Coordinates of N, CA and C in Angstrom, one line a residue:
M89 N 22.6 38.2 21.7 CA 21.6 38.4 20.7 C 20.6 39.6 21.0
A90 N 20.4 40.6 20.1 CA 19.7 41.6 20.4 C 18.3 41.3 20.7
P91 N 18.0 41.9 21.7 CA 16.6 42.1 22.2 C 15.4 42.2 20.9
Y92 N 14.3 41.5 21.3 CA 13.1 42.0 20.3 C 13.0 43.3 20.1
R93 N 12.4 43.9 18.7 CA 12.1 45.4 18.7 C 10.5 45.1 18.3
F94 N 9.9 46.0 18.6 CA 8.1 45.8 18.3 C 8.2 47.2 17.5
E95 N 7.4 47.2 16.4 CA 7.3 48.4 15.5 C 5.3 48.5 15.4
S96 N 5.2 49.7 15.3 CA 3.5 50.2 15.2 C 3.2 49.4 14.2
S97 N 3.6 49.3 13.1 CA 2.9 49.0 12.0 C 3.7 47.8 11.0
P98 N 3.0 47.2 10.0 CA 4.1 46.2 9.2 C 4.8 47.0 8.3
A99 N 4.0 48.4 7.8 CA 5.2 49.2 7.4 C 6.3 49.7 7.8
R100 N 6.2 49.9 9.3 CA 7.4 50.5 10.0 C 8.4 49.3 9.9
V101 N 7.6 48.1 10.7 CA 8.9 46.9 10.2 C 9.6 46.6 9.1
A102 N 8.7 46.5 7.8 CA 9.7 46.4 6.5 C 10.5 47.4 6.5
S103 N 10.2 48.7 6.8 CA 11.6 50.0 6.5 C 12.5 49.7 7.5
S104 N 12.5 49.1 8.7 CA 13.6 49.0 9.4 C 14.3 47.7 9.2
C105 N 13.8 46.4 8.3 CA 14.3 45.7 7.8 C 15.0 45.4 6.8
D106 N 16.3 44.6 6.7 CA 16.5 44.2 5.4 C 15.9 43.0 4.6
V107 N 15.6 42.4 5.5 CA 14.4 41.3 4.8 C 13.5 41.0 6.0
T108 N 12.2 41.3 5.3 CA 10.7 41.0 6.3 C 10.3 39.5 6.0
F109 N 9.9 38.8 7.2 CA 9.4 37.6 7.2 C 7.9 37.7 7.6
A110 N 6.9 37.3 6.9 CA 5.8 37.0 7.5 C 5.0 35.9 7.4
M111 N 4.1 35.5 8.6 CA 3.3 34.2 8.6 C 2.0 34.6 9.2
L112 N 1.1 34.7 8.5 CA -0.3 35.0 8.8 C -1.1 33.5 8.6
A113 N -2.2 33.5 9.0 CA -3.3 32.4 9.2 C -3.8 32.0 8.1
D114 N -4.1 33.1 7.2 CA -5.2 33.1 5.9 C -5.0 34.0 5.0
P115 N -5.4 33.8 3.7 CA -4.9 34.7 2.6 C -5.2 35.9 3.0
E116 N -6.4 36.2 3.4 CA -7.0 37.7 3.9 C -6.1 38.6 4.8
S117 N -5.5 37.7 5.8 CA -4.8 38.4 6.8 C -3.3 38.8 5.9
A118 N -2.6 37.5 5.2 CA -1.5 37.5 4.4 C -1.6 39.0 3.7
F119 N -2.7 39.2 2.9 CA -3.0 40.2 2.0 C -2.7 41.5 2.6
E120 N -3.7 41.5 4.0 CA -4.1 42.7 4.8 C -2.5 43.3 5.1
V121 N -1.8 42.3 5.4 CA -0.4 42.7 6.2 C 0.7 43.2 5.3
A122 N 0.5 42.5 4.1 CA 1.6 43.0 2.9 C 1.0 44.4 2.0
C123 N -0.4 44.2 1.7 CA -0.8 45.4 0.9 C -1.8 46.5 1.5
G124 N -2.0 46.1 2.7 CA -3.2 47.2 3.0 C -2.7 48.1 3.8
A125 N -3.4 49.2 4.3 CA -2.9 50.6 5.1 C -2.2 50.4 5.9
N126 N -1.0 51.0 5.8 CA 0.4 50.6 6.7 C 1.0 49.4 6.8
G127 N 0.7 48.5 5.4 CA 1.3 47.3 5.2 C 2.6 47.3 4.9
A128 N 3.4 46.3 4.8 CA 4.6 46.1 4.6 C 5.3 46.6 3.3
A129 N 4.2 46.4 2.0 CA 4.6 47.2 1.2 C 5.1 48.8 0.9
E130 N 4.4 49.5 2.1 CA 5.1 50.7 2.4 C 6.2 51.1 2.6
G131 N 6.9 50.0 3.1 CA 8.2 50.0 4.0 C 9.1 49.4 3.0
M132 N 8.6 48.4 2.1 CA 9.6 48.3 1.2 C 10.2 49.2 0.0
A133 N 11.4 48.8 -0.3 CA 12.5 49.5 -1.2 C 13.1 48.8 -2.1
A134 N 13.8 49.2 -3.1 CA 14.9 48.5 -3.7 C 15.8 47.8 -2.8
G135 N 16.5 46.7 -2.7 CA 17.2 45.9 -2.0 C 16.8 45.4 -1.0
K136 N 15.5 45.4 -0.6 CA 15.0 44.7 0.7 C 14.2 43.6 0.2
G137 N 14.1 42.8 1.1 CA 13.4 41.8 0.4 C 12.0 41.2 1.5
Y138 N 11.1 40.3 1.1 CA 9.8 40.0 1.6 C 9.6 38.5 1.4
V139 N 9.5 37.6 2.6 CA 9.2 36.4 2.4 C 8.2 36.2 3.3
D140 N 7.0 35.6 2.4 CA 5.6 35.2 3.1 C 5.6 33.7 3.3
V141 N 5.6 33.5 4.7 CA 5.6 32.0 5.2 C 4.1 31.5 5.4
S142 N 3.1 32.5 4.7 CA 2.0 31.9 5.2 C 1.4 31.0 4.3
T143 N 0.4 30.4 4.6 CA -0.3 29.4 3.4 C -1.2 29.8 2.9
V144 N -1.0 30.5 1.7 CA -2.4 30.9 0.9 C -2.6 30.3 -0.4
D145 N -3.4 30.6 -1.1 CA -3.6 30.2 -2.4 C -2.9 30.7 -3.6
D146 N -2.4 30.4 -4.6 CA -1.7 30.8 -5.2 C -1.9 32.2 -6.1
A147 N -2.9 32.8 -6.0 CA -3.6 33.9 -6.5 C -3.3 35.0 -5.5
T148 N -3.5 34.6 -4.4 CA -3.0 35.6 -3.3 C -1.5 35.8 -3.2
S149 N -0.8 34.9 -3.2 CA 0.5 34.9 -3.2 C 1.0 35.7 -4.6
K150 N 0.4 35.8 -5.8 CA 0.9 36.4 -7.0 C 0.5 38.0 -6.4
L151 N -0.7 38.3 -5.8 CA -0.9 39.3 -6.0 C 0.0 40.1 -4.8
I152 N 0.5 39.6 -3.9 CA 1.1 40.2 -2.9 C 2.7 40.1 -3.5
G153 N 3.0 39.4 -4.4 CA 4.4 39.3 -5.1 C 4.4 40.6 -6.0
K154 N 3.5 41.0 -6.7 CA 3.3 41.8 -7.8 C 3.6 42.9 -6.9
R155 N 2.6 43.4 -5.6 CA 2.7 44.7 -4.7 C 4.0 44.7 -4.4
I156 N 4.9 43.6 -3.8 CA 6.0 43.9 -3.5 C 6.9 44.3 -4.5
T157 N 6.9 43.7 -5.5 CA 8.2 43.8 -6.4 C 8.0 45.4 -7.0
S158 N 6.7 45.8 -7.1 CA 6.3 46.9 -7.5 C 7.2 48.2 -7.1
T159 N 7.4 47.9 -5.7 CA 8.3 48.8 -4.9 C 10.0 49.0 -5.1
G160 N 10.3 48.1 -5.9 CA 11.7 47.4 -6.4 C 12.1 46.5 -5.6
A161 N 11.5 45.9 -4.5 CA 12.0 44.9 -3.5 C 11.8 43.7 -4.2
S162 N 12.4 42.7 -3.5 CA 12.1 41.0 -3.8 C 11.4 40.5 -2.9
F163 N 10.7 39.6 -3.8 CA 9.6 38.6 -3.0 C 10.2 37.2 -3.2
L164 N 9.8 36.5 -2.0 CA 9.6 35.2 -2.1 C 8.8 34.7 -1.1
E165 N 7.9 33.6 -2.0 CA 6.9 32.9 -1.1 C 7.5 31.6 -0.4
A166 N 7.2 31.2 0.9 CA 7.7 30.2 1.6 C 7.1 29.6 2.7
P167 N 6.0 29.1 2.0 CA 5.0 28.2 3.0 C 5.6 27.2 3.4
V168 N 5.3 26.5 4.8 CA 6.3 25.9 5.3 C 5.3 24.4 5.9
S169 N 5.8 23.3 5.7 CA 5.3 21.9 6.0 C 5.8 21.7 7.3
G170 N 5.0 21.6 8.3 CA 5.4 21.3 9.7 C 4.8 22.1 10.9
S171 N 4.2 21.7 11.9 CA 3.6 22.6 12.9 C 4.0 22.8 14.0
K172 N 3.6 23.0 15.0 CA 4.0 23.8 16.2 C 5.2 22.9 16.6
K173 N 5.3 21.7 17.2 CA 6.8 21.0 17.5 C 8.1 21.1 16.4
P174 N 7.7 21.0 15.1 CA 8.4 21.3 14.6 C 9.3 22.5 14.2
A175 N 8.2 23.8 14.4 CA 8.5 25.0 14.3 C 9.8 25.1 15.7
E176 N 9.3 24.8 17.0 CA 10.1 24.9 18.0 C 11.4 24.6 17.9
D177 N 11.3 23.2 17.1 CA 12.8 22.5 17.0 C 13.2 22.9 15.8
G178 N 13.1 23.9 15.2 CA 14.0 24.3 14.0 C 13.6 23.3 12.7
L179 N 12.5 22.5 12.6 CA 12.6 21.5 11.6 C 11.6 21.4 10.7
L180 N 11.4 22.7 10.4 CA 10.3 23.3 9.2 C 10.7 22.6 7.9
I181 N 9.8 22.3 6.9 CA 10.5 22.3 5.5 C 9.7 23.4 4.7
F182 N 10.7 24.3 4.3 CA 10.2 25.4 3.6 C 10.2 25.0 1.9
L183 N 9.0 25.7 1.4 CA 8.5 25.3 -0.1 C 8.4 26.7 -0.7
T184 N 9.7 27.0 -1.1 CA 9.8 28.5 -1.6 C 9.5 28.3 -3.2
A185 N 9.2 29.8 -3.4 CA 9.0 29.9 -4.9 C 9.0 31.5 -5.2
G186 N 9.9 32.0 -6.0 CA 10.1 33.6 -6.4 C 11.1 33.9 -6.8
D187 N 12.0 35.2 -6.1 CA 12.9 35.7 -6.4 C 14.3 34.8 -5.9
E188 N 14.9 34.1 -7.1 CA 15.7 33.2 -6.6 C 17.0 33.7 -5.7
S189 N 17.4 34.9 -6.1 CA 18.7 35.4 -5.6 C 18.3 36.0 -4.4
L190 N 16.9 36.0 -3.7 CA 16.4 36.3 -2.7 C 16.2 34.7 -1.7
Y191 N 16.0 34.0 -2.4 CA 16.2 32.3 -1.6 C 17.3 32.4 -1.4
K192 N 18.6 32.5 -2.2 CA 20.2 32.4 -1.9 C 20.5 33.4 -0.4
R193 N 20.1 34.4 -0.9 CA 20.1 35.1 0.3 C 19.8 34.8 1.8
V194 N 18.4 34.2 1.9 CA 17.9 33.9 3.2 C 18.2 32.5 3.6
A195 N 18.7 32.0 2.7 CA 18.8 30.6 2.8 C 19.6 30.2 4.4
P196 N 20.6 31.1 4.7 CA 21.1 30.5 6.0 C 20.0 30.8 7.3
L197 N 19.1 31.6 7.0 CA 18.1 31.7 7.7 C 17.3 30.7 8.1
L198 N 16.4 30.5 6.6 CA 15.6 29.4 6.6 C 16.3 27.8 7.3
D199 N 17.7 27.8 7.1 CA 18.3 26.5 7.8 C 18.3 26.6 9.0
V200 N 18.1 27.7 9.5 CA 18.0 28.0 11.0 C 16.6 27.6 11.9
M201 N 15.6 27.7 10.9 CA 14.0 27.2 11.3 C 13.6 26.1 10.9
G202 N 14.4 25.5 9.9 CA 13.9 24.3 9.0 C 15.1 23.4 8.7
K203 N 14.7 22.1 8.7 CA 15.4 20.9 8.1 C 15.7 20.7 7.0
S204 N 14.9 21.4 6.0 CA 15.1 21.2 4.3 C 14.4 22.2 3.6
R205 N 14.6 22.5 2.5 CA 14.0 23.9 1.8 C 14.1 23.5 0.1
F206 N 13.2 23.7 -0.3 CA 12.7 23.4 -1.8 C 12.8 24.8 -2.6
Y207 N 13.3 25.0 -3.6 CA 13.2 26.2 -4.4 C 12.3 25.5 -5.5
L208 N 11.0 26.2 -5.9 CA 10.2 25.4 -6.7 C 9.7 26.5 -8.2
G209 N 10.6 27.6 -8.3 CA 10.3 28.2 -9.4 C 9.6 29.5 -9.2
D210 N 8.6 29.7 -10.0 CA 7.6 30.8 -10.2 C 7.0 31.0 -8.9
V211 N 6.4 32.3 -8.5 CA 5.6 32.6 -7.3 C 4.4 31.7 -7.6
G212 N 3.5 31.4 -6.7 CA 2.3 30.4 -7.0 C 2.8 28.8 -7.1
N213 N 4.0 28.5 -7.3 CA 4.1 27.1 -7.3 C 4.6 26.5 -5.5
G214 N 5.0 27.6 -5.0 CA 5.3 27.3 -3.3 C 3.7 26.9 -2.7
A215 N 3.1 27.9 -3.0 CA 1.3 27.9 -2.6 C 1.0 26.4 -2.8
A216 N 0.8 26.1 -4.2 CA 0.5 24.9 -4.6 C 0.8 23.6 -4.3
M217 N 2.2 23.7 -4.2 CA 2.7 22.5 -3.1 C 2.3 22.2 -1.9
K218 N 2.3 23.5 -0.9 CA 1.8 23.3 0.2 C 0.2 22.8 0.2
L219 N -0.4 23.6 -0.5 CA -1.7 22.8 -0.8 C -1.8 21.5 -1.0
V220 N -1.5 21.0 -1.9 CA -1.1 19.6 -2.2 C -1.0 18.6 -1.0
V221 N 0.1 18.9 -0.4 CA 0.6 18.2 0.8 C -0.3 18.3 2.2
N222 N -1.0 19.6 2.4 CA -2.0 19.5 3.8 C -3.3 18.7 2.8
M223 N -3.4 18.6 1.6 CA -4.6 18.1 1.0 C -4.3 16.8 1.5
V224 N -3.2 16.2 1.3 CA -2.8 14.4 1.2 C -3.0 14.4 2.9
M225 N -2.5 15.3 4.0 CA -2.5 15.1 5.1 C -3.9 15.0 5.6
G226 N -4.7 15.8 5.3 CA -5.9 16.0 5.6 C -7.3 14.9 5.3
S227 N -6.7 14.2 4.4 CA -7.5 13.3 3.9 C -6.8 11.8 4.8
M228 N -5.8 11.9 4.9 CA -4.8 11.2 5.8 C -5.6 10.5 7.1
M229 N -5.8 11.7 7.5 CA -6.3 11.6 9.1 C -7.6 11.3 9.1
V230 N -8.8 11.6 8.2 CA -9.9 11.3 8.2 C -9.9 9.8 8.1
S231 N -9.2 9.0 7.2 CA -9.0 7.6 6.9 C -8.5 7.2 8.3
F232 N -7.5 7.6 9.0 CA -6.9 7.1 10.3 C -7.9 6.9 11.1
A233 N -8.6 8.0 11.3 CA -9.9 8.1 12.4 C -10.7 7.0 12.0
E234 N -11.4 7.1 10.9 CA -12.4 6.0 10.2 C -11.6 4.7 11.0
G235 N -10.5 4.4 10.9 CA -9.8 3.2 11.2 C -10.1 3.0 12.5
L236 N -9.6 3.9 13.4 CA -9.7 3.8 15.0 C -11.1 3.4 15.3
L237 N -12.3 4.5 14.7 CA -13.5 4.1 15.0 C -14.1 2.7 15.0
L238 N -13.6 2.4 13.4 CA -14.2 0.8 13.0 C -13.6 -0.3 14.1
S239 N -12.1 -0.1 14.2 CA -11.4 -0.9 15.1 C -12.2 -1.3 16.5
E240 N -12.8 -0.1 17.0 CA -13.4 -0.4 18.5 C -14.7 -0.7 18.2
K241 N -15.2 -0.5 17.1 CA -16.8 -1.1 17.0 C -16.9 -2.6 16.9
V242 N -15.9 -3.1 16.2 CA -15.5 -4.4 16.1 C -14.6 -5.2 17.0
G243 N -14.5 -4.7 18.3 CA -14.1 -5.2 19.4 C -12.6 -5.3 19.7
L244 N -11.9 -4.5 18.6 CA -10.3 -4.4 18.4 C -9.7 -3.7 19.6
D245 N -8.7 -3.6 20.0 CA -7.7 -2.4 20.9 C -7.4 -1.4 19.6
P246 N -7.9 -0.1 19.7 CA -7.3 0.6 19.0 C -6.0 1.2 19.1
N247 N -5.1 1.0 20.0 CA -4.0 1.4 20.3 C -3.1 0.4 19.7
T248 N -3.8 -1.0 19.5 CA -3.1 -1.9 19.2 C -3.0 -1.7 17.5
V249 N -4.0 -1.1 17.2 CA -4.1 -0.7 15.5 C -3.2 0.4 15.5
V250 N -3.0 1.3 16.1 CA -1.8 2.6 15.8 C -0.4 1.8 15.9
E251 N -0.1 0.7 16.8 CA 0.9 -0.1 16.7 C 1.3 -0.8 15.5
V252 N 0.1 -1.3 15.1 CA 0.2 -2.6 13.9 C 0.6 -1.5 12.5
I253 N -0.1 -0.5 12.7 CA 0.3 0.5 11.2 C 1.6 1.3 11.4
S254 N 2.1 1.2 12.7 CA 3.4 1.8 12.6 C 4.4 0.9 12.5
Q255 N 4.4 -0.2 12.4 CA 5.0 -1.5 11.8 C 5.4 -1.6 10.4
G256 N 4.1 -1.0 9.8 CA 4.1 -1.5 8.5 C 4.4 -0.3 7.2
A257 N 3.9 -0.5 6.0 CA 4.4 0.3 4.9 C 3.7 1.6 5.2
I258 N 2.3 1.5 5.3 CA 1.6 3.0 5.7 C 2.2 3.7 6.7
N259 N 3.2 3.2 7.4 CA 3.4 4.2 8.7 C 3.6 5.6 8.4
A260 N 3.2 6.5 9.4 CA 3.8 7.8 9.1 C 3.8 8.4 10.3
P261 N 4.6 9.4 10.7 CA 5.1 10.0 12.1 C 3.6 10.3 12.7
M262 N 2.7 11.1 11.8 CA 1.6 11.6 12.2 C 0.8 10.4 13.0
F263 N 0.6 9.2 12.4 CA -0.2 8.6 13.0 C 0.2 8.0 14.4
S264 N 1.5 7.9 14.5 CA 2.0 7.4 15.8 C 1.9 8.8 17.0
L265 N 2.2 9.7 16.5 CA 1.9 10.9 17.0 C 0.7 11.3 17.6
K266 N -0.5 11.1 16.8 CA -1.5 11.4 17.2 C -2.6 10.4 17.8
G267 N -2.2 9.3 17.2 CA -3.1 7.9 17.5 C -3.5 7.7 19.1
P268 N -2.4 7.7 19.8 CA -2.7 7.7 21.1 C -3.4 8.4 22.0
S269 N -3.6 10.0 21.7 CA -4.3 10.9 22.3 C -6.0 10.8 21.6
M270 N -5.6 10.6 20.0 CA -7.3 10.1 19.8 C -8.0 9.3 20.6
V271 N -7.2 8.1 20.7 CA -7.8 7.2 21.1 C -8.7 7.6 22.5
K272 N -7.9 8.4 23.4 CA -8.2 9.0 24.6 C -9.1 10.4 24.6
A273 N -9.6 10.6 23.1 CA -10.5 11.8 22.8 C -10.1 13.1 23.3
A274 N -8.5 13.1 23.1 CA -7.8 14.3 23.3 C -7.3 14.8 22.5
Y275 N -7.3 16.1 22.3 CA -6.8 16.9 20.9 C -5.9 17.8 21.0
P276 N -4.8 17.7 22.0 CA -3.9 19.0 22.0 C -3.7 19.7 20.6
T277 N -3.9 20.9 20.7 CA -3.5 21.7 19.5 C -2.2 21.9 18.7
A278 N -1.6 21.0 17.7 CA -0.4 21.6 17.0 C -0.8 22.2 15.7
F279 N -2.0 21.8 15.2 CA -2.2 22.3 14.2 C -3.8 22.4 13.7
P280 N -4.2 23.8 14.2 CA -5.8 23.8 14.3 C -6.6 23.2 13.4
L281 N -7.8 22.8 13.7 CA -8.8 22.1 13.0 C -9.4 23.3 11.8
K282 N -9.3 24.4 12.1 CA -10.0 25.4 11.2 C -9.1 25.7 10.2
H283 N -7.5 25.4 10.4 CA -6.7 25.8 9.3 C -6.5 24.6 8.3
Q284 N -6.8 23.5 8.9 CA -6.8 22.4 8.0 C -8.0 22.4 7.2
Q285 N -9.2 22.4 7.5 CA -10.2 23.2 6.7 C -10.2 23.9 5.9
K286 N -9.3 25.2 6.1 CA -9.1 26.4 5.2 C -8.2 25.5 3.6
D287 N -7.3 24.8 4.3 CA -6.4 24.6 3.1 C -7.0 23.5 2.5
L288 N -8.0 22.4 2.8 CA -8.7 21.6 2.1 C -9.8 22.5 1.0
R289 N -10.3 23.7 1.8 CA -11.1 24.3 0.8 C -10.1 25.0 -0.3
L290 N -9.0 25.5 0.0 CA -8.2 26.3 -1.0 C -7.6 25.1 -1.9
A291 N -7.5 23.8 -1.6 CA -7.0 22.5 -2.4 C -8.2 22.6 -3.5
L292 N -9.3 22.6 -3.0 CA -10.4 22.3 -3.7 C -10.7 23.2 -4.9
A293 N -10.6 24.3 -4.4 CA -10.5 25.6 -5.5 C -9.3 25.6 -6.7
L294 N -7.9 25.2 -6.1 CA -6.8 25.0 -6.9 C -7.3 23.6 -8.0
A295 N -8.1 22.7 -7.5 CA -8.2 21.6 -8.4 C -9.0 22.0 -9.5
E296 N -10.3 22.7 -8.7 CA -11.6 23.0 -9.6 C -10.7 23.9 -11.0
S297 N -9.7 24.6 -10.6 CA -9.1 25.7 -11.7 C -8.5 25.1 -12.9
V298 N -8.3 23.6 -12.5 CA -7.6 22.8 -13.5 C -8.2 21.9 -14.0
S299 N -9.4 21.8 -13.4 CA -10.5 20.3 -13.8 C -10.0 19.3 -13.2
Q300 N -9.3 19.4 -12.1 CA -8.6 18.0 -11.5 C -9.6 17.5 -10.7
P301 N -10.4 16.4 -10.7 CA -11.2 16.0 -9.5 C -10.4 15.4 -8.2
I302 N -10.7 15.9 -7.5 CA -10.2 15.2 -5.7 C -11.3 14.8 -4.9
P303 N -12.3 13.8 -5.4 CA -13.2 13.5 -4.2 C -12.9 13.0 -2.8
T304 N -11.7 12.6 -3.0 CA -11.6 11.8 -1.2 C -11.4 13.3 -0.6
A305 N -10.8 14.1 -1.1 CA -10.3 15.4 -0.4 C -11.9 16.3 0.1
A306 N -12.8 16.2 -1.1 CA -13.8 16.9 -1.1 C -14.8 16.4 0.2
A307 N -14.5 14.9 0.2 CA -15.5 14.2 1.3 C -14.6 14.6 2.5
A308 N -13.5 14.6 3.0 CA -12.4 14.8 4.1 C -13.2 16.3 4.4
N309 N -13.1 17.4 3.4 CA -13.7 18.6 3.4 C -14.7 18.7 4.3
E310 N -15.8 17.9 4.0 CA -16.9 18.0 4.6 C -17.1 17.7 6.1
L311 N -16.2 16.5 6.5 CA -16.2 15.9 7.8 C -15.5 17.3 8.7
Y312 N -14.4 17.7 8.1 CA -13.8 19.0 8.9 C -14.9 20.0 8.8
K313 N -15.9 20.5 8.1 CA -16.7 21.3 8.3 C -17.6 21.0 9.4
V314 N -17.9 19.7 9.5 CA -18.7 19.2 10.3 C -18.2 19.4 11.8
A315 N -17.1 19.0 11.8 CA -16.1 19.2 13.1 C -16.3 20.6 13.7
K316 N -16.0 21.7 12.6 CA -16.0 23.1 13.0 C -17.5 23.5 13.6
S317 N -18.4 22.8 12.7 CA -19.9 23.2 13.7 C -19.8 22.7 14.8
L318 N -19.2 21.8 15.1 CA -18.9 21.0 16.8 C -18.7 22.0 17.6
G319 N -18.1 22.8 17.3 CA -17.0 23.9 18.4 C -15.7 23.4 18.4
L320 N -15.1 22.6 17.1 CA -14.0 22.1 17.3 C -12.7 22.6 16.5
A321 N -13.2 23.9 15.9 CA -12.2 24.8 15.3 C -10.8 24.9 15.6
D322 N -10.6 25.2 16.8 CA -9.2 25.5 17.6 C -8.6 24.4 18.1
Q323 N -9.4 23.3 18.1 CA -8.5 22.0 18.6 C -7.9 21.5 17.4
D324 N -6.9 20.5 17.4 CA -6.1 20.0 16.8 C -6.9 19.4 15.6
F325 N -6.2 19.5 14.6 CA -7.3 18.8 13.1 C -7.5 17.4 13.4
S326 N -6.7 16.7 14.7 CA -7.3 15.4 14.7 C -8.5 14.9 15.2
A327 N -9.2 16.0 15.7 CA -10.4 16.2 16.6 C -11.5 15.9 15.5
V328 N -11.2 15.7 13.9 CA -12.0 15.4 13.1 C -12.8 14.0 13.4
I329 N -12.0 13.2 14.1 CA -12.8 12.1 14.7 C -14.0 12.2 15.2
E330 N -14.3 13.2 16.3 CA -15.3 13.5 16.7 C -16.8 13.8 16.0
A331 N -16.0 14.5 14.5 CA -16.9 14.4 13.6 C -18.0 13.0 13.1
L332 N -17.2 12.1 12.9 CA -17.1 10.9 12.6 C -18.1 10.2 13.6
K333 N -17.8 10.5 15.1 CA -18.4 10.1 16.1 C -20.0 10.6 16.3
A334 N -20.2 11.8 15.6 CA -21.2 12.3 15.6 C -22.1 12.0 14.9
E335 N -21.7 11.9 13.4 CA -22.3 10.8 12.2 C -22.8 9.8 12.5
M336 N -21.9 8.7 13.2 CA -22.4 7.6 13.8 C -23.5 7.6 14.8
Q337 N -23.4 8.2 15.5 CA -24.5 8.7 16.8 C -25.9 9.2 15.8
S338 N -25.9 10.0 15.0 CA -27.0 10.5 14.5 C -27.6 9.4 13.4
S339 N -26.7 8.5 12.7 CA -27.3 7.3 12.0 C -27.9 6.4 12.9
Q340 N -27.7 6.1 14.1 CA -28.4 5.2 15.0 C -29.6 5.5 15.5
H341 N -29.8 7.1 15.5 CA -31.2 7.8 16.1 C -32.5 7.7 14.9

């Protein structure tokens, strides 16, 4: 295996690669790395490909795609579903859209990093799919946290609640994975809370753009904002339970 090589800028990376993968934390960073000064676009040319694995809004993805394709290169958006452990284990889910020939070209690379991949058509569809998935996830976590706290308040063992949920139709790996540590008020970071809140914010903007009401996600977003104000931005998103605890305490005073 060839050793890692480092370059001084995204432009240098792109000019030295046939296909460049980028994975950034937010739309602003993704745009800057692709389109800013010494950005990847400056190193792109016909025959090259740019695969953006960042979670961004569809408008940002389209802007990046337009800039990349203006160089003659191909563009594929490929946000992933899955956090730290799936990434380490090569079990991510790629939600791709854009240039189909580039998708076919990088499919073997995606298969090394992921367990499945979807091609969703035009640029923007991958971003939209990721926001829908993370919107559901963020709302699910808030509801789960409410259940854990309510069970404790009425004298039930929250660990047993986790076990009961894991046996039924609403079982989700997330509940079994996060539940035991949430009961202990431990939130080892797999997916940072600040990123979950960012994705809810972007999902709300997407829903607004098509006049689709998403009241549950809107309420969940407010709790993640409270959790951020409590200094939990870099904790795992399951730390949103602390926002509920804080609301409970404030209502008791």
